[in-house]
Short mmCIF file of C-alpha atoms in Angstrom, two decimals:
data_model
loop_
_atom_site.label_atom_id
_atom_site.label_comp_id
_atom_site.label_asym_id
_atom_site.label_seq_id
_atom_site.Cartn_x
_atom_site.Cartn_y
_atom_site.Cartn_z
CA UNK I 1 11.41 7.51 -20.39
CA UNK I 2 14.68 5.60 -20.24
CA UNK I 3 16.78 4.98 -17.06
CA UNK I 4 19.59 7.18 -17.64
CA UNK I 5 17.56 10.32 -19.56
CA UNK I 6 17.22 13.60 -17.83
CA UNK I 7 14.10 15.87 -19.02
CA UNK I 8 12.48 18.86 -18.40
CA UNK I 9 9.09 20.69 -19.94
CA UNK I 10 5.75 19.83 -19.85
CA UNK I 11 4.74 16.53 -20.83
CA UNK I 12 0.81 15.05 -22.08
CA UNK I 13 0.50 12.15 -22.74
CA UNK I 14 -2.48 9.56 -23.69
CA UNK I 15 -2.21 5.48 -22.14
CA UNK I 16 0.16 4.08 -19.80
CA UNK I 17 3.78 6.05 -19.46
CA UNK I 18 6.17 4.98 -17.54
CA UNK I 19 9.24 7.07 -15.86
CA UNK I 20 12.50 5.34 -15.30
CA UNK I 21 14.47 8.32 -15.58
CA UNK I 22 14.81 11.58 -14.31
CA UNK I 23 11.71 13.92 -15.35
CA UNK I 24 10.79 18.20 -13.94
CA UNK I 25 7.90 20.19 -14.96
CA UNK I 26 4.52 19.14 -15.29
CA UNK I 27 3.21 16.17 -16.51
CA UNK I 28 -0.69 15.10 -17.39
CA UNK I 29 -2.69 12.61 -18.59
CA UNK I 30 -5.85 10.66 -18.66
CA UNK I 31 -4.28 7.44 -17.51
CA UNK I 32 -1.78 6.03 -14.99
CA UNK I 33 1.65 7.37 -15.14
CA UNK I 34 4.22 4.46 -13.62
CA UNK I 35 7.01 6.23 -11.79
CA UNK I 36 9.58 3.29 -11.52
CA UNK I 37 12.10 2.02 -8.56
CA UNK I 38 14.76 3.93 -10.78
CA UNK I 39 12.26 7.10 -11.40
CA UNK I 40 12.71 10.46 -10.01
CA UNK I 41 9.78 13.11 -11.13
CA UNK I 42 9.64 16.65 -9.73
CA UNK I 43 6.38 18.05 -11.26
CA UNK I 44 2.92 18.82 -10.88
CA UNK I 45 1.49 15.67 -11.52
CA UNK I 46 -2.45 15.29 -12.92
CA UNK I 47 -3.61 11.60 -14.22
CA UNK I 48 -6.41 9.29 -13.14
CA UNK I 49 -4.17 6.54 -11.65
CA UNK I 50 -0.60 7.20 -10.17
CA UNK I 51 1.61 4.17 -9.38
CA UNK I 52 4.92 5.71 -7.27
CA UNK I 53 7.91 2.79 -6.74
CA UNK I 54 10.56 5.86 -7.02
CA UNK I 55 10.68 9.12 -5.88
CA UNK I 56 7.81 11.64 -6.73
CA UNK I 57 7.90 15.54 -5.50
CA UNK I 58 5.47 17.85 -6.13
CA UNK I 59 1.75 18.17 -5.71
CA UNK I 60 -0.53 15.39 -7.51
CA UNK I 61 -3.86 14.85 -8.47
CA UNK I 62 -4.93 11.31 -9.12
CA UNK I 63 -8.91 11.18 -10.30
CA UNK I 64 -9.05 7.88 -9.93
CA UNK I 65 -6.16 6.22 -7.32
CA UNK I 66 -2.91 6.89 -6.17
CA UNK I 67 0.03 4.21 -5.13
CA UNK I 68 2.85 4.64 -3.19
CA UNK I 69 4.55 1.19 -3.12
CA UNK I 70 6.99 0.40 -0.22
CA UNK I 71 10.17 1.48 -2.57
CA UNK I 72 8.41 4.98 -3.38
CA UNK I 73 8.42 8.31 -1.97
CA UNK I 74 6.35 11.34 -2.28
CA UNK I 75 7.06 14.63 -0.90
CA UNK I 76 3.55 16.76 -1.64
CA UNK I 77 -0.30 16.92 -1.82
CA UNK I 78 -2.19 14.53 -3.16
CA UNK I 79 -5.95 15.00 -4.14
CA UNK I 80 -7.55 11.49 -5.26
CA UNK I 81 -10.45 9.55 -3.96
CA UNK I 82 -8.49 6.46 -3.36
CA UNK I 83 -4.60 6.45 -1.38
CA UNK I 84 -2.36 3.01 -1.45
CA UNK I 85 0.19 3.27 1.04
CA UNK I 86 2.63 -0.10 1.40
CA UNK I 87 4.50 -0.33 4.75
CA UNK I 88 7.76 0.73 4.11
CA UNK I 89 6.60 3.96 1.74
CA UNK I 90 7.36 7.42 2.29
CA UNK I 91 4.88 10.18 1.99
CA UNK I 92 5.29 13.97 3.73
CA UNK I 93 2.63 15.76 2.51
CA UNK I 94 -1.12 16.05 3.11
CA UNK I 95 -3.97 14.16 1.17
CA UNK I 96 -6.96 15.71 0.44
CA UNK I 97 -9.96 12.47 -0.36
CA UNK I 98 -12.14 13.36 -3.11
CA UNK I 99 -14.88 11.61 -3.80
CA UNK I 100 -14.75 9.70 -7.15
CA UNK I 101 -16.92 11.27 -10.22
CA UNK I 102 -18.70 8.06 -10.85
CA UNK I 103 -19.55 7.54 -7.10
CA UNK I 104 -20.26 11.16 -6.70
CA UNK I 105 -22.79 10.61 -9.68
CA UNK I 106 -24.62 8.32 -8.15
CA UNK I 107 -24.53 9.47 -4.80
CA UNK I 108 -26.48 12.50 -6.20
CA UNK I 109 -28.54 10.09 -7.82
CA UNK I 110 -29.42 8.54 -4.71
CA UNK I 111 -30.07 11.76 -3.34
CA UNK I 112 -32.38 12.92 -6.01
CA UNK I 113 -34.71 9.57 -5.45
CA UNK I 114 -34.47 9.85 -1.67
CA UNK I 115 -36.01 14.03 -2.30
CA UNK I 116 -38.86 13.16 -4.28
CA UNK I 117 -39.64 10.02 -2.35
CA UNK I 118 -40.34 12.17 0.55
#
């Protein structure tokens, strides 16, 4: 999404988008959304991998990781199994640590052989 655009709705998408403008609604995908230094997003937010170097508000859910570099800001919850926080970034909200699906897999696993060793 360009610097100067202004958008609203919901938006899927499928690889690597980037925002660089101003986005509201919701937004989802199976990838990492990029919300740039220039990027303001107000929206429920579900991807695997969030990178925030603007200004984020709203609740996310990151599956796999979620960044807030030291230009970014996010006002909500975030649910992910991994948090990034650079000195100098702004986050008001409260984070909730999953546990990631491929770990959680194998901790089972692990859990399973452990059982039936016994």
């Amino acid at each position: 999404m360009a610097r100067d655009s202004v958008s609203n709705g919901t938006l899927n998408f499928e690889g690597i988008v980037q925002v660089d403008g101003r986005y509201s609604g919701e937004v989802t995908g199976p990838q990492t959304l990029i919300v740039s230094e220039t990027g303001v997003l107000i929206a429920k937010i579900t991807v695997a991998h969030l990178v925030c170097k603007g200004i984020v508000r709203g609740n996310v859910v990151a599956t796999n990781k979620a960044e807030i570099h030291a230009s970014g800001s996010v006002i909500g919850d975030i649910k992910t199994p991994a948090l990034c926080i650079e000195e100098g970034a702004r986050f008001r909200g409260k984070c909730h640590m999953t546990m990631n699906p491929a770990k959680s897999a194998l901790t089972e696993k692990k859990k399973r052989k452990f059982f039936l060793a016994v």
